[in-house]
Short mmCIF file of C-alpha atoms in Angstrom, two decimals:
data_model
loop_
_atom_site.label_atom_id
_atom_site.label_comp_id
_atom_site.label_asym_id
_atom_site.label_seq_id
_atom_site.Cartn_x
_atom_site.Cartn_y
_atom_site.Cartn_z
CA MET A 1 3.74 -20.64 22.21
CA ALA A 2 4.42 -20.57 26.05
CA ASN A 3 7.27 -17.82 24.82
CA ASP A 4 5.43 -15.81 22.35
CA PRO A 5 6.31 -12.23 22.91
CA ALA A 6 2.81 -11.53 21.69
CA THR A 7 1.47 -13.23 24.43
CA ILE A 8 3.74 -11.76 27.14
CA ASP A 9 3.14 -8.37 29.19
CA HIS A 10 6.52 -7.50 29.73
CA ARG A 11 6.15 -4.30 31.33
CA THR A 12 6.02 -5.05 35.66
CA GLY A 13 4.31 -2.31 36.52
CA GLY A 14 4.95 -1.52 39.90
CA GLY A 15 7.22 -4.37 40.87
CA ARG A 16 4.86 -7.17 39.62
CA ALA A 17 6.16 -10.50 38.28
CA PRO A 18 5.06 -10.16 34.35
CA THR A 19 2.01 -11.35 33.51
CA ARG A 20 0.42 -12.89 30.07
CA VAL A 21 -1.82 -10.10 28.47
CA GLY A 22 -5.40 -11.34 28.10
CA THR A 23 -5.29 -14.19 30.12
CA ARG A 24 -7.96 -14.39 32.92
CA PRO A 25 -8.02 -15.11 36.71
CA ALA A 26 -8.04 -18.68 37.51
CA GLY A 27 -11.75 -19.44 37.72
CA ARG A 28 -13.08 -16.83 35.41
CA ALA A 29 -15.20 -18.65 32.85
CA GLY A 30 -13.64 -16.54 29.34
CA THR A 31 -11.54 -18.41 27.28
CA ALA A 32 -12.19 -22.04 28.04
CA ALA A 33 -14.07 -23.88 25.04
CA SER A 34 -14.93 -27.22 23.83
CA PRO A 35 -12.30 -27.92 21.06
CA TRP A 36 -15.09 -28.19 18.12
CA ARG A 37 -15.71 -24.88 19.76
CA ARG A 38 -12.37 -23.20 19.64
CA ARG A 39 -12.50 -24.83 15.70
CA LEU A 40 -15.75 -22.94 14.76
CA LEU A 41 -14.60 -19.83 16.34
CA VAL A 42 -11.74 -19.72 14.18
CA ALA A 43 -13.65 -20.63 10.83
CA GLY A 44 -16.12 -17.93 11.33
CA LEU A 45 -12.86 -15.30 12.76
CA VAL A 46 -11.55 -16.77 9.06
CA LEU A 47 -14.77 -16.23 7.08
CA ALA A 48 -15.61 -12.95 8.53
CA ALA A 49 -11.90 -11.51 8.33
CA LEU A 50 -12.46 -12.64 4.61
CA ASN A 51 -15.47 -10.26 4.13
CA LEU A 52 -14.57 -7.13 5.67
CA ARG A 53 -13.06 -5.66 2.22
CA PRO A 54 -14.80 -7.11 -0.96
CA ALA A 55 -17.60 -4.42 -0.41
CA ILE A 56 -15.03 -1.94 -1.39
CA THR A 57 -12.13 -3.46 -3.23
CA GLY A 58 -15.37 -5.17 -5.38
CA LEU A 59 -16.18 -1.68 -6.42
CA GLY A 60 -12.81 -0.14 -7.71
CA PRO A 61 -12.41 -2.00 -11.00
CA LEU A 62 -15.55 -1.38 -12.02
CA LEU A 63 -16.11 2.71 -10.77
CA GLU A 64 -16.13 3.56 -14.12
CA GLU A 65 -18.89 1.25 -15.61
CA VAL A 66 -20.70 2.40 -11.93
CA ARG A 67 -20.29 6.18 -12.38
CA ASP A 68 -22.21 5.67 -16.39
CA GLY A 69 -24.72 3.23 -15.32
CA LEU A 70 -25.81 5.56 -11.98
CA ALA A 71 -24.69 9.08 -13.95
CA MET A 72 -22.42 10.02 -11.07
CA SER A 73 -20.33 12.66 -10.61
CA GLY A 74 -16.69 12.59 -9.66
CA THR A 75 -17.05 14.47 -6.33
CA VAL A 76 -19.54 12.04 -5.71
CA ALA A 77 -17.55 8.96 -7.14
CA GLY A 78 -14.84 10.82 -4.19
CA LEU A 79 -17.59 10.36 -1.57
CA LEU A 80 -18.18 6.42 -2.16
CA THR A 81 -14.63 6.13 -1.97
CA SER A 82 -14.45 7.92 1.46
CA ALA A 83 -18.00 6.34 2.65
CA PRO A 84 -16.50 3.05 3.80
CA ALA A 85 -14.13 5.45 6.57
CA LEU A 86 -16.70 7.46 7.44
CA CYS A 87 -18.70 4.34 8.26
CA PHE A 88 -16.31 2.58 10.26
CA ALA A 89 -16.18 5.64 12.38
CA VAL A 90 -19.69 6.62 13.02
CA PHE A 91 -20.73 2.50 13.08
CA GLY A 92 -17.89 0.89 14.94
CA SER A 93 -18.30 3.36 17.70
CA ALA A 94 -20.95 1.11 18.82
CA ALA A 95 -19.60 -2.25 18.47
CA PRO A 96 -18.26 -2.16 22.25
CA ARG A 97 -21.26 -1.07 23.62
CA LEU A 98 -23.33 -3.71 21.29
CA ALA A 99 -20.98 -6.44 22.49
CA ARG A 100 -21.40 -5.48 26.33
CA ARG A 101 -25.07 -6.25 25.47
CA LEU A 102 -25.47 -8.93 23.27
CA GLY A 103 -22.20 -10.05 23.16
CA PRO A 104 -19.05 -9.96 20.85
CA ALA A 105 -20.48 -13.86 18.43
CA ALA A 106 -23.94 -11.65 18.56
CA VAL A 107 -22.92 -8.47 16.94
CA VAL A 108 -20.69 -10.23 14.50
CA PHE A 109 -23.29 -12.36 13.34
CA ALA A 110 -25.38 -9.45 12.64
CA GLY A 111 -22.84 -8.16 11.07
CA MET A 112 -22.34 -10.16 8.68
CA ALA A 113 -26.17 -10.55 7.95
CA ALA A 114 -25.72 -6.96 7.30
CA VAL A 115 -23.08 -7.53 4.52
CA ALA A 116 -24.67 -10.07 3.18
CA ALA A 117 -28.04 -8.01 2.63
CA GLY A 118 -26.20 -4.91 1.63
CA LEU A 119 -24.32 -6.15 -1.18
CA ALA A 120 -27.22 -8.69 -2.33
CA LEU A 121 -29.26 -4.81 -2.63
CA ARG A 122 -26.67 -2.95 -4.50
CA PRO A 123 -27.04 -4.16 -7.69
CA LEU A 124 -31.12 -3.56 -7.19
CA ALA A 125 -30.10 0.45 -6.77
CA GLY A 126 -31.73 1.95 -9.86
CA GLY A 127 -30.12 5.76 -8.87
CA THR A 128 -26.85 6.82 -6.62
CA GLY A 129 -29.12 6.88 -3.56
CA ALA A 130 -30.23 3.38 -3.34
CA PHE A 131 -26.93 2.29 -4.28
CA LEU A 132 -25.28 4.41 -1.18
CA ALA A 133 -27.88 3.49 0.90
CA ALA A 134 -27.82 -0.41 -0.08
CA GLY A 135 -23.42 0.36 0.36
CA VAL A 136 -23.67 1.93 3.81
CA LEU A 137 -25.77 -0.79 5.22
CA ALA A 138 -22.70 -3.65 3.77
CA LEU A 139 -20.04 -1.11 5.86
CA ALA A 140 -22.38 -0.70 8.75
CA GLY A 141 -21.62 -4.35 8.85
CA ILE A 142 -18.04 -4.44 8.41
CA ALA A 143 -17.91 -1.27 10.88
CA VAL A 144 -18.54 -3.33 13.83
CA SER A 145 -16.62 -6.46 12.65
CA ASN A 146 -13.81 -4.81 12.38
CA VAL A 147 -13.73 -3.34 15.42
CA LEU A 148 -14.55 -6.69 17.76
CA MET A 149 -11.78 -9.10 15.54
CA PRO A 150 -8.70 -7.85 18.27
CA VAL A 151 -11.66 -8.59 20.60
CA ILE A 152 -12.76 -11.93 19.76
CA VAL A 153 -8.75 -12.69 19.49
CA LYS A 154 -7.87 -11.26 23.05
CA ARG A 155 -11.00 -12.76 24.62
CA TRP A 156 -11.09 -16.49 23.20
CA PHE A 157 -7.24 -16.82 22.25
CA PRO A 158 -5.47 -14.85 25.03
CA ASP A 159 -2.46 -17.28 24.20
CA ARG A 160 -1.97 -16.67 20.41
CA ILE A 161 -2.54 -13.31 19.75
CA GLY A 162 0.04 -12.97 17.45
CA PRO A 163 -0.71 -16.48 15.41
CA MET A 164 -4.43 -15.51 15.13
CA THR A 165 -3.92 -11.85 14.68
CA GLY A 166 -2.02 -12.80 11.91
CA LEU A 167 -4.53 -15.31 10.67
CA TYR A 168 -7.32 -13.52 10.44
CA SER A 169 -5.54 -10.41 8.86
CA MET A 170 -4.01 -13.06 6.33
CA ALA A 171 -7.83 -14.14 5.64
CA LEU A 172 -8.80 -10.17 4.67
CA SER A 173 -5.77 -10.03 2.58
CA LEU A 174 -7.28 -12.87 0.05
CA GLY A 175 -10.78 -11.41 0.69
CA THR A 176 -9.28 -7.96 -0.21
CA ALA A 177 -7.04 -9.21 -3.69
CA ALA A 178 -9.86 -11.89 -4.17
CA ALA A 179 -12.66 -9.16 -4.72
CA ALA A 180 -9.76 -6.92 -6.99
CA ALA A 181 -9.03 -9.59 -8.96
CA LEU A 182 -12.58 -11.12 -9.64
CA THR A 183 -14.91 -8.78 -10.06
CA VAL A 184 -13.95 -7.61 -13.44
CA PRO A 185 -14.03 -11.42 -14.84
CA ALA A 186 -17.05 -12.38 -13.05
CA THR A 187 -18.89 -9.22 -14.18
CA ARG A 188 -17.92 -11.14 -17.97
CA ALA A 189 -18.97 -14.10 -17.21
CA LEU A 190 -21.98 -13.32 -16.14
CA GLY A 191 -22.71 -11.04 -19.39
CA GLY A 192 -21.06 -8.38 -18.72
CA ASP A 193 -23.69 -6.62 -16.34
CA TRP A 194 -21.58 -4.85 -13.46
CA ARG A 195 -24.77 -5.23 -11.15
CA LEU A 196 -24.53 -9.10 -10.89
CA GLY A 197 -20.49 -8.89 -10.71
CA LEU A 198 -20.83 -6.85 -7.29
CA GLY A 199 -23.91 -9.36 -6.47
CA VAL A 200 -21.79 -12.13 -6.42
CA TRP A 201 -20.18 -11.16 -2.84
CA ALA A 202 -22.92 -11.19 -0.86
CA LEU A 203 -22.76 -15.16 -1.03
CA PRO A 204 -19.34 -15.36 1.15
CA ALA A 205 -20.39 -12.88 3.17
CA ALA A 206 -24.20 -15.24 3.77
CA LEU A 207 -21.70 -18.24 4.61
CA ALA A 208 -19.88 -16.29 7.01
CA ALA A 209 -23.41 -15.45 8.76
CA ALA A 210 -24.35 -18.83 8.76
CA VAL A 211 -21.27 -20.35 10.58
CA TRP A 212 -21.91 -16.84 13.18
CA LEU A 213 -25.09 -18.27 14.04
CA PRO A 214 -24.38 -21.02 15.97
CA VAL A 215 -21.49 -19.23 17.66
CA ALA A 216 -24.32 -16.84 18.59
CA ARG A 217 -26.51 -18.71 19.67
CA GLY A 218 -24.20 -20.84 22.22
CA ARG A 219 -23.04 -17.58 23.96
CA ARG A 220 -26.98 -16.59 24.78
CA ARG A 221 -27.11 -19.72 26.34
CA THR A 222 -23.91 -19.33 28.26
CA ARG A 223 -25.04 -15.91 29.24
CA SER A 224 -28.85 -17.12 30.30
CA GLY A 225 -26.75 -20.12 32.65
CA ASP A 226 -24.86 -17.60 34.05
CA ALA A 227 -27.60 -14.92 34.83
CA ALA A 228 -29.45 -17.77 37.02
CA ALA A 229 -26.01 -19.05 38.67
CA GLY A 230 -25.41 -15.32 39.44
CA THR A 231 -21.95 -15.46 37.37
CA THR A 232 -20.43 -13.70 34.79
CA GLY A 233 -20.39 -15.32 31.41
CA ASP A 234 -17.79 -15.10 28.83
CA ALA A 235 -20.51 -13.96 26.58
CA ALA A 236 -20.24 -10.14 27.94
CA GLY A 237 -17.60 -10.36 25.35
CA ALA A 238 -15.94 -6.77 24.44
CA GLY A 239 -17.05 -5.18 27.94
CA THR A 240 -16.13 -6.66 30.67
CA SER A 241 -12.88 -6.70 32.33
CA ASP A 242 -10.28 -9.59 32.33
CA GLY A 243 -9.94 -8.61 36.30
CA GLY A 244 -7.63 -5.82 35.11
CA PRO A 245 -3.90 -5.35 36.40
CA ASP A 246 -4.88 -5.39 39.72
CA GLY A 247 -6.39 -9.20 39.52
CA ASP A 248 -9.25 -8.18 41.94
CA GLY A 249 -12.10 -8.90 39.29
CA ARG A 250 -13.62 -5.53 39.17
CA THR A 251 -14.17 -3.27 36.02
CA PRO A 252 -11.84 -0.48 36.04
CA ARG A 253 -13.59 2.62 34.05
CA LEU A 254 -11.19 3.34 31.33
CA ARG A 255 -10.69 7.15 29.85
CA ILE A 256 -9.18 6.00 26.85
CA THR A 257 -9.41 9.40 25.93
CA ARG A 258 -6.94 10.53 28.30
CA SER A 259 -4.16 8.08 26.59
CA ALA A 260 -1.26 9.51 24.55
CA THR A 261 -0.76 5.77 23.27
CA ALA A 262 -3.79 5.93 22.08
CA TRP A 263 -4.39 9.28 20.30
CA SER A 264 -0.69 7.79 18.68
CA LEU A 265 -2.38 4.83 17.64
CA GLY A 266 -5.81 6.34 16.63
CA VAL A 267 -3.98 8.96 14.46
CA PHE A 268 -1.34 6.06 12.92
CA PHE A 269 -4.71 4.17 12.37
CA GLY A 270 -6.07 6.66 10.16
CA LEU A 271 -3.19 7.51 8.22
CA GLN A 272 -2.44 4.45 7.37
CA SER A 273 -6.58 3.77 6.38
CA THR A 274 -6.83 7.22 4.42
CA ALA A 275 -3.71 5.95 2.28
CA ALA A 276 -5.55 2.25 2.20
CA TYR A 277 -8.69 4.03 0.50
CA ILE A 278 -7.10 5.84 -1.56
CA VAL A 279 -5.00 3.21 -2.75
CA MET A 280 -8.39 0.92 -3.10
CA GLY A 281 -11.11 3.12 -4.20
CA TRP A 282 -8.16 4.89 -7.15
CA LEU A 283 -5.88 3.12 -8.00
CA PRO A 284 -7.00 1.22 -10.37
CA GLN A 285 -8.06 4.31 -12.43
CA ILE A 286 -4.61 5.94 -12.21
CA PHE A 287 -3.50 2.98 -13.93
CA ARG A 288 -6.02 3.17 -16.61
CA ASP A 289 -5.90 6.74 -16.84
CA ALA A 290 -1.91 6.20 -17.62
CA GLY A 291 -3.81 4.07 -20.80
CA LEU A 292 -3.61 0.07 -18.99
CA PRO A 293 -7.26 -2.05 -19.43
CA ALA A 294 -9.34 -2.46 -16.79
CA THR A 295 -8.67 -6.61 -16.04
CA THR A 296 -4.57 -5.35 -16.13
CA ALA A 297 -5.71 -2.28 -13.70
CA GLY A 298 -7.77 -4.83 -11.55
CA LEU A 299 -4.81 -6.94 -11.52
CA LEU A 300 -2.36 -4.59 -10.31
CA LEU A 301 -4.49 -3.73 -7.37
CA ALA A 302 -5.17 -7.77 -7.04
CA ALA A 303 -1.80 -7.82 -6.47
CA THR A 304 -0.94 -4.59 -4.06
CA MET A 305 -3.64 -6.12 -1.63
CA GLY A 306 -2.65 -10.08 -2.28
CA LEU A 307 1.38 -8.99 -1.00
CA GLY A 308 -1.13 -8.70 1.96
CA ILE A 309 -1.97 -12.06 2.56
CA PRO A 310 1.67 -13.81 3.29
CA LEU A 311 2.88 -10.07 4.77
CA SER A 312 -0.35 -10.16 6.78
CA PHE A 313 0.15 -13.85 8.58
CA VAL A 314 4.54 -13.31 8.92
CA LEU A 315 4.02 -9.25 9.88
CA PRO A 316 2.50 -9.71 13.40
CA ARG A 317 4.95 -12.21 14.54
CA ILE A 318 7.39 -10.26 13.42
CA ALA A 319 6.21 -7.17 15.78
CA ALA A 320 4.81 -9.09 18.31
CA ARG A 321 8.99 -10.00 18.82
CA LEU A 322 9.73 -6.59 18.69
CA ARG A 323 10.08 -4.28 22.39
CA HIS A 324 9.47 -1.38 19.40
CA GLN A 325 7.56 -1.40 16.19
CA GLY A 326 8.50 2.31 15.80
CA PRO A 327 11.36 1.52 12.83
CA LEU A 328 8.79 -1.13 11.38
CA ALA A 329 5.93 1.32 10.55
CA ALA A 330 8.91 3.66 9.10
CA LEU A 331 9.85 1.09 6.80
CA LEU A 332 6.63 0.37 5.63
CA ALA A 333 5.67 4.24 5.20
CA LEU A 334 9.32 4.53 2.99
CA CYS A 335 7.63 1.62 0.78
CA GLY A 336 4.59 3.62 -0.03
CA LEU A 337 6.49 6.69 -0.61
CA GLY A 338 8.44 4.77 -3.26
CA GLY A 339 4.86 3.42 -4.65
CA TYR A 340 3.91 7.24 -5.11
CA ALA A 341 7.50 8.33 -6.64
CA GLY A 342 6.57 5.07 -9.60
CA LEU A 343 3.05 6.52 -10.45
CA TRP A 344 4.12 10.14 -10.72
CA LEU A 345 7.14 9.30 -12.88
CA ALA A 346 6.15 6.17 -15.12
CA PRO A 347 2.64 4.34 -13.65
CA ALA A 348 2.54 2.55 -16.29
CA GLU A 349 5.70 1.31 -17.42
CA GLY A 350 6.60 0.49 -13.69
CA ALA A 351 3.39 -0.64 -12.65
CA TRP A 352 3.94 -3.64 -11.31
CA ALA A 353 6.79 -2.77 -8.96
CA TRP A 354 4.95 0.57 -7.80
CA ALA A 355 1.72 -1.86 -7.33
CA LEU A 356 4.00 -3.90 -5.17
CA LEU A 357 5.64 -1.80 -3.18
CA LEU A 358 2.49 -0.45 -2.55
CA GLY A 359 0.87 -3.37 -0.97
CA VAL A 360 3.77 -4.02 1.48
CA SER A 361 3.21 -0.08 2.32
CA ASN A 362 -0.99 -1.54 2.92
CA CYS A 363 0.87 -3.72 5.74
CA ALA A 364 0.54 -1.12 8.17
CA PHE A 365 -3.10 -2.46 8.72
CA PRO A 366 -2.24 -5.52 10.51
CA LEU A 367 0.78 -4.11 12.01
CA VAL A 368 -1.63 -1.45 14.06
CA LEU A 369 -4.54 -4.25 14.87
CA THR A 370 -1.54 -5.73 16.20
CA LEU A 371 -0.40 -2.86 18.40
CA ILE A 372 -4.09 -2.64 19.42
CA GLY A 373 -3.81 -6.04 21.10
CA MET A 374 -0.42 -5.48 22.61
CA ARG A 375 -1.10 -1.89 23.82
CA ALA A 376 -3.68 -2.76 26.34
CA ARG A 377 -3.45 -5.74 29.31
CA THR A 378 -7.32 -6.45 29.71
CA GLY A 379 -10.18 -7.54 27.49
CA ALA A 380 -11.72 -4.35 28.21
CA GLY A 381 -8.60 -1.67 27.31
CA VAL A 382 -8.70 -3.63 24.14
CA ALA A 383 -11.97 -3.32 23.61
CA GLY A 384 -11.95 0.44 24.54
CA LEU A 385 -8.94 0.54 22.51
CA SER A 386 -9.66 -0.64 19.56
CA ALA A 387 -13.24 1.20 19.08
CA PHE A 388 -11.17 4.52 20.22
CA ALA A 389 -8.37 3.83 17.34
CA GLN A 390 -10.48 3.01 15.16
CA GLY A 391 -13.38 5.19 15.21
CA THR A 392 -10.99 8.39 15.62
CA GLY A 393 -8.52 6.68 12.69
CA TYR A 394 -11.64 6.36 9.90
CA LEU A 395 -13.13 10.02 11.08
CA ILE A 396 -9.62 11.13 10.15
CA SER A 397 -9.61 8.87 6.69
CA VAL A 398 -12.55 10.55 5.77
CA PRO A 399 -11.76 13.24 3.36
CA GLY A 400 -8.43 11.62 1.70
CA PRO A 401 -10.26 9.97 -0.71
CA LEU A 402 -12.36 12.87 -1.20
CA LEU A 403 -10.20 14.63 -2.00
CA VAL A 404 -8.22 12.81 -3.99
CA GLY A 405 -11.11 13.08 -5.88
CA ALA A 406 -11.75 16.39 -6.15
CA LEU A 407 -7.66 17.20 -6.55
CA HIS A 408 -8.22 15.04 -9.99
CA GLN A 409 -11.20 16.30 -11.46
CA HIS A 410 -10.29 19.89 -11.30
CA THR A 411 -6.44 19.15 -12.27
CA GLY A 412 -7.13 16.71 -14.68
CA GLY A 413 -4.35 14.61 -13.82
CA TRP A 414 -3.03 12.39 -10.85
CA ASP A 415 0.05 14.99 -9.86
CA ALA A 416 -1.75 16.92 -7.24
CA PRO A 417 -3.22 13.61 -5.77
CA LEU A 418 -0.02 11.58 -5.90
CA ALA A 419 1.28 14.99 -3.94
CA LEU A 420 -0.67 14.67 -1.62
CA MET A 421 -0.62 11.33 -1.18
CA ALA A 422 3.04 11.39 -0.44
CA ALA A 423 2.35 14.11 2.46
CA LEU A 424 0.22 12.52 4.24
CA MET A 425 2.17 9.16 4.05
CA ALA A 426 5.27 11.15 5.71
CA ALA A 427 2.97 12.05 8.08
CA GLN A 428 1.87 8.39 8.97
CA LEU A 429 5.63 7.59 9.55
CA CYS A 430 6.56 10.26 12.07
CA ALA A 431 2.99 8.77 13.63
CA GLY A 432 3.71 5.30 13.21
CA LEU A 433 7.17 5.78 15.36
CA ALA A 434 5.10 7.28 17.78
CA ALA A 435 2.62 4.12 17.98
CA GLY A 436 5.56 1.58 18.25
CA ARG A 437 6.03 2.68 21.19
CA ASP A 438 6.30 -0.11 24.44
CA ARG A 439 3.71 1.29 26.34
CA CYS A 440 0.36 0.43 27.69
CA VAL A 441 -2.86 2.56 27.86
CA GLU A 442 -3.25 1.31 31.75
CA ASP A 443 0.07 2.24 32.31
CA ASP A 444 -0.64 5.67 32.49
CA PRO A 445 -2.93 6.58 35.75
CA ARG A 446 -5.22 9.69 33.64
CA VAL A 447 -7.05 7.03 32.01
CA ARG A 448 -8.50 5.47 35.33
CA ASP A 449 -11.15 7.13 37.28
#
């Protein structure tokens, strides 16, 4: 890993020698950890990532049954598919502040506990309002964990940003695909009750919370010991500086909103999220309306998401070795445009081909996560950039699934929604070219006080 470009800062910044991204000055606490604790962190990272999407993709194959059971209109169903993006934007922005106060491990533990509680309560809902409220609880837990995944990688694995980003991206894709593929069979095995089929996904979230609990407790003890000794411990997490590019241990305040790099990442994140949530929320319905059975539609969504399992592990390594990642972002967008064209022309006949093309396109998500880790030099920079890019991006993505649902309801078909999806993918291609430029947020003098 000594020469992994993901961990090397090739920007010399005024004649300085290149330094490792995310490394800390000698003597500072933060990256040192006992082997068992690092293994526990790896296990926790993987388990948390596995639970970042089942609340969403488990719903898609059963959306028709949920709508019938709760007497839900098409517009409200569109709101349901937009709720993840809205919650991620609203709750994700609080993650850096919570991490500064409690430590990132404690926040991820609380997030996993919220996911488990929300998914356990959602099947008990007697109406649309209660169903949405329980879903919001789960999505709030996902939101804060989303933001802190790059922060945890940057802070505790600064010499393995590419591989660790690939590992948790792969786990995220695995959880996404598993929920899409297994929710309908699980529902049938449990007597055909969609409530039980959705509720089973509370169990892996509870397991993830159980793994993060000892990590959070250990970090709390470290914070207490550091406070008593008058030092800064590593549990400060996302909010503390890694010494900054000046290496003086001072925490510089970064005005991320003034960075063109941050805005390009935010727009790219938003447009790829729009595409992902439209696909997760509506792709099974597109296939079902084309005459395919629910089980097949679920398997096709699983194939779309499952393709991200190997690609999410490989893609961050490839991106880390490129100086400019824009062409890679453009290639993924072109695959998405090909998938939409296929859904327009022959949704049933070429269903598997279109599902696989969209699966490749969805790998813009691990790409943008990798870019977040590469476009800031310090832990504080990654925390701010991650919160800004994800918060801004998810806000941008809110209208997409709503518009798709409304267009489908008012036109009675999928031509107009697919045209909208293609236009948004073309915009994503342009944003990806801008986000792939080789620069860091700290390089812009406007971001510093």
